[in-house]
mmCIF file of C-alpha atoms in Angstrom:
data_model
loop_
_atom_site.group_PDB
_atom_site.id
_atom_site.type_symbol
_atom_site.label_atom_id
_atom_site.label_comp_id
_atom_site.label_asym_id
_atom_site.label_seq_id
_atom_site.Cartn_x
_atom_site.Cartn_y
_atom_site.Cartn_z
ATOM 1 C CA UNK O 1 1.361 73.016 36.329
ATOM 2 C CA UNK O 2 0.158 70.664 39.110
ATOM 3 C CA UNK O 3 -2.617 69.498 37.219
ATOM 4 C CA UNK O 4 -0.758 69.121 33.873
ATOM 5 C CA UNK O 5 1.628 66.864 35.673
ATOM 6 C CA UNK O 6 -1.284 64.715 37.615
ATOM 7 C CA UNK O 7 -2.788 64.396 34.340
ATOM 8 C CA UNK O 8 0.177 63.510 32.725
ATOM 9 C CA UNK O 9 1.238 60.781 36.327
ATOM 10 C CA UNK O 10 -2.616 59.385 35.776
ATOM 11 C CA UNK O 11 -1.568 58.996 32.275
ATOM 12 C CA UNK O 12 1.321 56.865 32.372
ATOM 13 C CA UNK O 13 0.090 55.190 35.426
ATOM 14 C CA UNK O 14 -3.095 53.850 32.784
ATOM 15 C CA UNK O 15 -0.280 53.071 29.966
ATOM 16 C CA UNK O 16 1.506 51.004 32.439
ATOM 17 C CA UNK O 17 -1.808 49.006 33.826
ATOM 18 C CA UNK O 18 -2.697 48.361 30.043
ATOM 19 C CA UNK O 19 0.515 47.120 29.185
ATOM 20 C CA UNK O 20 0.573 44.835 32.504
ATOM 21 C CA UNK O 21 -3.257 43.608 31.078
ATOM 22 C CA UNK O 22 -1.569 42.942 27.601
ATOM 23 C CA UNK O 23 1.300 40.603 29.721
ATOM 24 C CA UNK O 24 -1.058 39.228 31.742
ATOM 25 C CA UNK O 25 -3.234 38.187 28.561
ATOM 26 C CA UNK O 26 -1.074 37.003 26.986
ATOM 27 C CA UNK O 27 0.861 35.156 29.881
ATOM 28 C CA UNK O 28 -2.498 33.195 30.180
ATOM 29 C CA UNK O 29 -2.988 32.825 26.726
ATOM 30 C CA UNK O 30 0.490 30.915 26.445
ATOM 31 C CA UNK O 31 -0.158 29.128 29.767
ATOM 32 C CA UNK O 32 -3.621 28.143 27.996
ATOM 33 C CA UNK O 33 -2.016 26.959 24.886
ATOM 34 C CA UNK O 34 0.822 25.118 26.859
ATOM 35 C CA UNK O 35 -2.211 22.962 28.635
ATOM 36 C CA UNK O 36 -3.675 22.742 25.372
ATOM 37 C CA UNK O 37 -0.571 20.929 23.497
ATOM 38 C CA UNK O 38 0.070 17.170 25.051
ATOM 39 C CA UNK O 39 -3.630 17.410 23.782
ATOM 40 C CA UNK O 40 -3.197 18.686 20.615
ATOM 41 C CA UNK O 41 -0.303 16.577 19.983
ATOM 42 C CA UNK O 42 -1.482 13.082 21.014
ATOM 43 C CA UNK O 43 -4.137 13.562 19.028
ATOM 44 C CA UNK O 44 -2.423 13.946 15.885
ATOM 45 C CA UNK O 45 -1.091 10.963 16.322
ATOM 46 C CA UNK O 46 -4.097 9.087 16.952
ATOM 47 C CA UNK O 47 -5.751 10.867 14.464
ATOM 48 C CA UNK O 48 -3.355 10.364 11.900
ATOM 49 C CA UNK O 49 -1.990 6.823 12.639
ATOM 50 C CA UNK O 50 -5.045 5.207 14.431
ATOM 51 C CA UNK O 51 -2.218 4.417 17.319
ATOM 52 C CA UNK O 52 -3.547 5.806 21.139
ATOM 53 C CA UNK O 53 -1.231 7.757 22.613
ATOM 54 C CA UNK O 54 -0.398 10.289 25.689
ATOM 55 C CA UNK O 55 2.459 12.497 26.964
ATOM 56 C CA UNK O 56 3.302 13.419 30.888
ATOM 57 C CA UNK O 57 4.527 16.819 28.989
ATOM 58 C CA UNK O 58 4.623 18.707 25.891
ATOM 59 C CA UNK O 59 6.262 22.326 25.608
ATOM 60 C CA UNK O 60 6.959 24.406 22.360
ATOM 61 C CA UNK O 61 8.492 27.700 22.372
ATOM 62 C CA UNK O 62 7.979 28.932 18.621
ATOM 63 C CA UNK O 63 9.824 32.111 19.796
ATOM 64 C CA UNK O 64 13.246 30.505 20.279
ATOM 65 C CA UNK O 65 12.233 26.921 17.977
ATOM 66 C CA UNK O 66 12.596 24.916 21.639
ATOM 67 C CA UNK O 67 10.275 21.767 21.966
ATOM 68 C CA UNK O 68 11.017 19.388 24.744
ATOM 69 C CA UNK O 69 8.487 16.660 25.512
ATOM 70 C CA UNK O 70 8.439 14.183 28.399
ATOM 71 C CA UNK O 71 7.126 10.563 29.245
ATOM 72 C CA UNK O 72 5.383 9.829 25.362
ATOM 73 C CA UNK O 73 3.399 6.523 25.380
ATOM 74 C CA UNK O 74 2.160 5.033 21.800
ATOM 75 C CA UNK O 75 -0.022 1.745 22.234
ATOM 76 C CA UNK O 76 -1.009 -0.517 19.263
ATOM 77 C CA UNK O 77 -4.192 0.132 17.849
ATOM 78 C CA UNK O 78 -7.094 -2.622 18.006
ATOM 79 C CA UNK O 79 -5.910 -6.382 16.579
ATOM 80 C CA UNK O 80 -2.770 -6.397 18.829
ATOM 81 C CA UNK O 81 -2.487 -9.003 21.901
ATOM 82 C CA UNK O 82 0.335 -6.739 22.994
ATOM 83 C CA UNK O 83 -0.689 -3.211 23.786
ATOM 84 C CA UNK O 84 2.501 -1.319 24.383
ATOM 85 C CA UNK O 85 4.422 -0.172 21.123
ATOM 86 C CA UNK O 86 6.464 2.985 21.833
ATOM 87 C CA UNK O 87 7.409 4.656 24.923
ATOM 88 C CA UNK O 88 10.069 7.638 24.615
ATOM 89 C CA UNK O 89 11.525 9.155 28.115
ATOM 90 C CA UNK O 90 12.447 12.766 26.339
ATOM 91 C CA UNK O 91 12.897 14.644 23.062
ATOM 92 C CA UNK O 92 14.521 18.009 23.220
ATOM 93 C CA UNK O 93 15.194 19.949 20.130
ATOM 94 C CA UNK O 94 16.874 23.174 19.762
ATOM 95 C CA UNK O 95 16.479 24.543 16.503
ATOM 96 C CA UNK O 96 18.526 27.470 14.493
ATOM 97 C CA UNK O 97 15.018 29.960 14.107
ATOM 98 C CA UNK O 98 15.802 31.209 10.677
ATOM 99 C CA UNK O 99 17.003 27.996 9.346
ATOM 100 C CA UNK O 100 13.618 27.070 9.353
ATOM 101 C CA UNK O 101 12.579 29.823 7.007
ATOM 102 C CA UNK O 102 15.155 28.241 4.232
ATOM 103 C CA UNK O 103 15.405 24.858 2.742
ATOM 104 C CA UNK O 104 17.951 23.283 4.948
ATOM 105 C CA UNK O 105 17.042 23.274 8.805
ATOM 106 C CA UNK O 106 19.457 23.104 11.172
ATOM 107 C CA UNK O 107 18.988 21.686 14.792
ATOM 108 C CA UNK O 108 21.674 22.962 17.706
ATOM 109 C CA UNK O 109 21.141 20.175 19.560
ATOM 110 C CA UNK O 110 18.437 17.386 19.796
ATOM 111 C CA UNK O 111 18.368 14.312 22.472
ATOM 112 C CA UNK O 112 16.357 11.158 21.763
ATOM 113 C CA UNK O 113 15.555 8.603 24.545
ATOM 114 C CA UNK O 114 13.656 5.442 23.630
ATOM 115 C CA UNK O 115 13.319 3.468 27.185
ATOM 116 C CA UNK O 116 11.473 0.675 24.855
ATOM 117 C CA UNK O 117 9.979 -0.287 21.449
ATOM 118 C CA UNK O 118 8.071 -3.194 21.067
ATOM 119 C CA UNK O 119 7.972 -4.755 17.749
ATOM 120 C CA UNK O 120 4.803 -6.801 17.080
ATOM 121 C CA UNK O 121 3.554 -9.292 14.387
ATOM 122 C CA UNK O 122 -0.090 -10.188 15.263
ATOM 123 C CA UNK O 123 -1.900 -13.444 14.628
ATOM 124 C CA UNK O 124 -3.074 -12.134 11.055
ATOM 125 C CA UNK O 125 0.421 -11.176 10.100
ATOM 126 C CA UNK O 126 0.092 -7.362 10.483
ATOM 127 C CA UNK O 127 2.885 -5.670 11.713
ATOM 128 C CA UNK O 128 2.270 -2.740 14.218
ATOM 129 C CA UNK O 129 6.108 -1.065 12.858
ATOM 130 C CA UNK O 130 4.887 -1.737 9.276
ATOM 131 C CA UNK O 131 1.195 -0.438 10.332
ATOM 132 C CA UNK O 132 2.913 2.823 11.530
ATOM 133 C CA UNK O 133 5.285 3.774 9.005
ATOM 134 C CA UNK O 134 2.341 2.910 5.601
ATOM 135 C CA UNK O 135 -0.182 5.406 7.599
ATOM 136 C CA UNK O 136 2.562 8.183 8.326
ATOM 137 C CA UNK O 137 3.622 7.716 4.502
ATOM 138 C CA UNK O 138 0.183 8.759 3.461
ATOM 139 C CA UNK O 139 -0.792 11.808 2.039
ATOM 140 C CA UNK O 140 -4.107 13.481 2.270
ATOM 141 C CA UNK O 141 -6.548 13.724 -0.777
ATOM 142 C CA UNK O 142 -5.313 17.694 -1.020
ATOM 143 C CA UNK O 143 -1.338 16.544 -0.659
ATOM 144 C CA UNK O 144 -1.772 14.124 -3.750
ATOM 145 C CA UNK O 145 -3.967 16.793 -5.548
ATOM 146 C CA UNK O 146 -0.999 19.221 -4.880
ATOM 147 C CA UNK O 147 1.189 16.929 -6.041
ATOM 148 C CA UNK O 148 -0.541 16.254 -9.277
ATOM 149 C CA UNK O 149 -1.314 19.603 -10.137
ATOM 150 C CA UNK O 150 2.862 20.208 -9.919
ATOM 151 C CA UNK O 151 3.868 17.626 -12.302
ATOM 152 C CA UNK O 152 5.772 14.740 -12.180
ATOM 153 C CA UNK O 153 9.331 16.417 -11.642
ATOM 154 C CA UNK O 154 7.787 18.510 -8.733
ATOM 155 C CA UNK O 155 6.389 15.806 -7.126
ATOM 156 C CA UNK O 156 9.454 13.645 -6.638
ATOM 157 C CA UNK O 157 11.201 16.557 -5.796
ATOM 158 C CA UNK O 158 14.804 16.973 -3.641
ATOM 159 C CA UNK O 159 15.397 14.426 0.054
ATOM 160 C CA UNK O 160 14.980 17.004 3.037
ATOM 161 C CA UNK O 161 18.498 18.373 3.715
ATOM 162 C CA UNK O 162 19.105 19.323 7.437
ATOM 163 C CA UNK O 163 21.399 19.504 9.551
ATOM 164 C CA UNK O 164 22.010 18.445 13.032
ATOM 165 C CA UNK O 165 24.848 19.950 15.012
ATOM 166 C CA UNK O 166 24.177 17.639 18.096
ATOM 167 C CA UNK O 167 22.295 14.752 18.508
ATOM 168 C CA UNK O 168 22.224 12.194 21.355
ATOM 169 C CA UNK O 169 20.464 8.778 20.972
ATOM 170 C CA UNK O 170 19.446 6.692 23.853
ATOM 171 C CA UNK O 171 17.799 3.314 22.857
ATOM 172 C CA UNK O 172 17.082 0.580 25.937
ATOM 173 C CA UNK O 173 15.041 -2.159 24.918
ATOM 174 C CA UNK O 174 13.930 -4.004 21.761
ATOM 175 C CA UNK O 175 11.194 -6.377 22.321
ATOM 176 C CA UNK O 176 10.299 -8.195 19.016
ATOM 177 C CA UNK O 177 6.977 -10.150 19.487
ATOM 178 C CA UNK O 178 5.353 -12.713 16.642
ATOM 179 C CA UNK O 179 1.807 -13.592 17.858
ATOM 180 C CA UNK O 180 1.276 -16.363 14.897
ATOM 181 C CA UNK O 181 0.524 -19.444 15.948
ATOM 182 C CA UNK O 182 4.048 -21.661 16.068
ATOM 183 C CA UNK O 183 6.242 -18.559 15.954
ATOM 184 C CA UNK O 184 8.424 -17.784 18.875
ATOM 185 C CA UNK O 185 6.482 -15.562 20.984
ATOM 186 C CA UNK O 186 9.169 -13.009 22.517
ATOM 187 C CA UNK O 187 12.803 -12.145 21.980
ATOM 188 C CA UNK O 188 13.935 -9.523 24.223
ATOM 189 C CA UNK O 189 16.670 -7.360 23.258
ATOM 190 C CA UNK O 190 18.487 -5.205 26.027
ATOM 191 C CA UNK O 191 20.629 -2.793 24.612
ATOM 192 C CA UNK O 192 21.143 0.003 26.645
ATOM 193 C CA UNK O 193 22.448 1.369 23.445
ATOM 194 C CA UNK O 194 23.836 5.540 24.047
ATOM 195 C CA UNK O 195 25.736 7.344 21.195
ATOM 196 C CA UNK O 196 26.596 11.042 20.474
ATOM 197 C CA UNK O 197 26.554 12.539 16.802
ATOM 198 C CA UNK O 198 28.450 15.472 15.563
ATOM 199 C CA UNK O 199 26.591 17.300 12.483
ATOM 200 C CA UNK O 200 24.329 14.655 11.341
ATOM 201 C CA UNK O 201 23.247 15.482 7.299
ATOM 202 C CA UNK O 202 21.507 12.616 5.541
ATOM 203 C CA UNK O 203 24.659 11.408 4.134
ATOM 204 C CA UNK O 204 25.802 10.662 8.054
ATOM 205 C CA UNK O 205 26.170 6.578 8.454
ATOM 206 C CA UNK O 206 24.830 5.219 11.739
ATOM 207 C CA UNK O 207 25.540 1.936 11.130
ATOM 208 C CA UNK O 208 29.359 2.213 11.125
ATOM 209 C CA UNK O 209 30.248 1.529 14.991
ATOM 210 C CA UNK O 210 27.253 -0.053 15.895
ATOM 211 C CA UNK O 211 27.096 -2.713 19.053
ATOM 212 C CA UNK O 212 26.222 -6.672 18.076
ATOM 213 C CA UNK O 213 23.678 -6.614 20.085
ATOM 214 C CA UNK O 214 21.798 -3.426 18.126
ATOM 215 C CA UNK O 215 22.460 -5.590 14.893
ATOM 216 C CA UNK O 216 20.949 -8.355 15.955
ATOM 217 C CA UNK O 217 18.031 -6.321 17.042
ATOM 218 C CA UNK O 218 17.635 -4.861 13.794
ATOM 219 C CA UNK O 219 18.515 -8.404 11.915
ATOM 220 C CA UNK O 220 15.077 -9.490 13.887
ATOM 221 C CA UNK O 221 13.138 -7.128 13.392
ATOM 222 C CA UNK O 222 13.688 -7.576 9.357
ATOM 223 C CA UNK O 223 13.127 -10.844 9.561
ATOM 224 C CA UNK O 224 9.242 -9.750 10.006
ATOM 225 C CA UNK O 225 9.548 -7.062 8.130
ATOM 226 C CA UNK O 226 8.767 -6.825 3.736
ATOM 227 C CA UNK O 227 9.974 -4.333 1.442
ATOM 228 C CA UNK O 228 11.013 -0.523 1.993
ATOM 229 C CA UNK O 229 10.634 -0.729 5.543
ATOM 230 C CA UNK O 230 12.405 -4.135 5.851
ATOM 231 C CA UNK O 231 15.395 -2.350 3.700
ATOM 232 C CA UNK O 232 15.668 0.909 6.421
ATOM 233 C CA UNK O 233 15.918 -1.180 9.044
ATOM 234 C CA UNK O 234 18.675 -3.496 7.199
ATOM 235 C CA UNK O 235 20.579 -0.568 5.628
ATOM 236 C CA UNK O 236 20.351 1.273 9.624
ATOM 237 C CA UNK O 237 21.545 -1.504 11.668
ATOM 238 C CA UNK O 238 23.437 -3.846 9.745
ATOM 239 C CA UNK O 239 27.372 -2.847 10.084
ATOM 240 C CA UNK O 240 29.101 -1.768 7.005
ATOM 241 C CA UNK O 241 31.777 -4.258 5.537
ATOM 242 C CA UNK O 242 34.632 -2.302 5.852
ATOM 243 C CA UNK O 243 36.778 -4.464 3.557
ATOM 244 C CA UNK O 244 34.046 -4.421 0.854
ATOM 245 C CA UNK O 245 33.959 -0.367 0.758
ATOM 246 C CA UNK O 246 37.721 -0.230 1.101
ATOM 247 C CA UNK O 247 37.915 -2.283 -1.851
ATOM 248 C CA UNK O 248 35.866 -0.556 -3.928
ATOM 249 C CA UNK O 249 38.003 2.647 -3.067
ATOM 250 C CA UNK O 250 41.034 1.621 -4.038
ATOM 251 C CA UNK O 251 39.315 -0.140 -7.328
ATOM 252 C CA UNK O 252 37.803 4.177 -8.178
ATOM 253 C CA UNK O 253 41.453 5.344 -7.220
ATOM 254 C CA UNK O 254 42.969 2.736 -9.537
ATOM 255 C CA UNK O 255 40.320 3.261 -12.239
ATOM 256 C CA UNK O 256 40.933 7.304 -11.852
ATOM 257 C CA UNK O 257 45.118 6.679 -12.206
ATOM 258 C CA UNK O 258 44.095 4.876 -15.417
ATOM 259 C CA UNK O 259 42.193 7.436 -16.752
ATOM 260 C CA UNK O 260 44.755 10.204 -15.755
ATOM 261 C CA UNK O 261 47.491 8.394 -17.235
ATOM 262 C CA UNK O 262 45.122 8.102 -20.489
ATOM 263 C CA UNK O 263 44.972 11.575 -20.618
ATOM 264 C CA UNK O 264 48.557 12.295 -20.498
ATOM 265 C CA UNK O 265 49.765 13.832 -23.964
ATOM 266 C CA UNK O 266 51.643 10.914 -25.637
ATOM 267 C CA UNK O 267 55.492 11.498 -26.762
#
């Protein structure tokens, strides 16, 4: 009986020092791959955009959907006098796990802080905003092959719906730069801008309550800016005309009366 139950001690005892090795692994393996991704995720970006970048910290928990990131630098690629474009203080996103499985993800909370974006037009007219937002709009060889091979209707498919439950923005500076010769070289726009959002879709307008000072950022930056890009930036930061959309409210509610009254059986 002794030796049954020192076999059976010796036996756990090994169970328990392999499963301690498996946590161990696998506690370096994460700790590995946590080193691994400020690399893995600058060089997306450079690879992708052609923009340099680096990040004091990256972390991604794909367990709970978690990614926070930390001091995020973007400078302008070769062909800019100005080196610094982007430089974020923090992202944090919390995301609902299986929401991600469907069609419509849904974030618990995110936070966004921009301490600076600088807006440049170099002395050939290229835009480093423009520059950015063409290269991230293009799709590899395979996408566009994918794309084809679905048909027409596929490929324009549905906008991304998602939804947002909170989401704090943090913008500090604008700096819009035109290196041309006789352009103005450097407006400077200090914002300090800080709003909270309650369950952002994309139907949610930012541009209702926005500060002068952010619309004259974004009034700026469209003025070096040409065609879709130039319009996001408008329709974003621009404030609404409150009179013009309470017009045409009470012109549908008039227009629906008619019609109701049209439909009325006559005596």
């Amino acid at each position: 009986m002794q030796l049954k139950h020192s076999r059976s001690t010796a036996g756990g005892g090994a169970l328990i020092q392999i499963m301690m090795f498996l946590v161990c692994a696998f506690a370096m393996l994460g700790m590995g791959w946590m080193l691994l991704l400020p690399g893995l995720f600058t060089s997306v970006i450079e690879n992708r955009t052609g923009f340099a970048a680096r990040v004091d910290s990256f972390y991604a928990n794909p367990f709970t959907a978690e990614v926070r990131m930390r001091g995020l630098v973007v400078a302008n690629p070769a062909g800019f006098g100005e080196s610094e474009f982007l430089e974020v203080r923090e992202f944090t996103a919390q995301a609902d796990l299986f929401s991600l499985l469907g069609s419509k993800p849904v974030l618990d909370m995110s936070t966004v802080d921009v301490a600076r974006i600088t807006v440049v037009t170099n002395a050939r007219g290229s835009n480093n905003l423009d520059l950015m937002y063409r290269r991230l709009a293009v799709t590899s060889p395979s996408e566009k092959k994918a794309k084809t091979a679905a048909g027409s209707k596929s490929a324009a498919g549905s906008p991304l719906q998602f939804l947002v439950r909170d989401l704090d923005v943090r913008l500090n500076e604008v700096i819009v730069r035109d290196e041309r010769p006789g352009k103005s070289a450097e407006t400077v726009h200090q914002l300090a801008f800080q709003r909270s959002y309650r369950n952002v879709t994309p139907a949610t307008k930012f541009n209702a309550d926005l500060p002068p000072a952010v619309a004259a950022a974004g009034k700026n930056i469209g003025e070096m800016l040409t065609g879709d890009l130039k319009e996001l930036v408008t329709n974003a930061t621009q404030p609404i005309d409150r009179r013009t959309y309470a017009w045409g409210d009470k012109r549908e509610k008039s227009g629906e009366s008619a019609r109701k009254l049209e439909e009325q059986p006559k005596p």
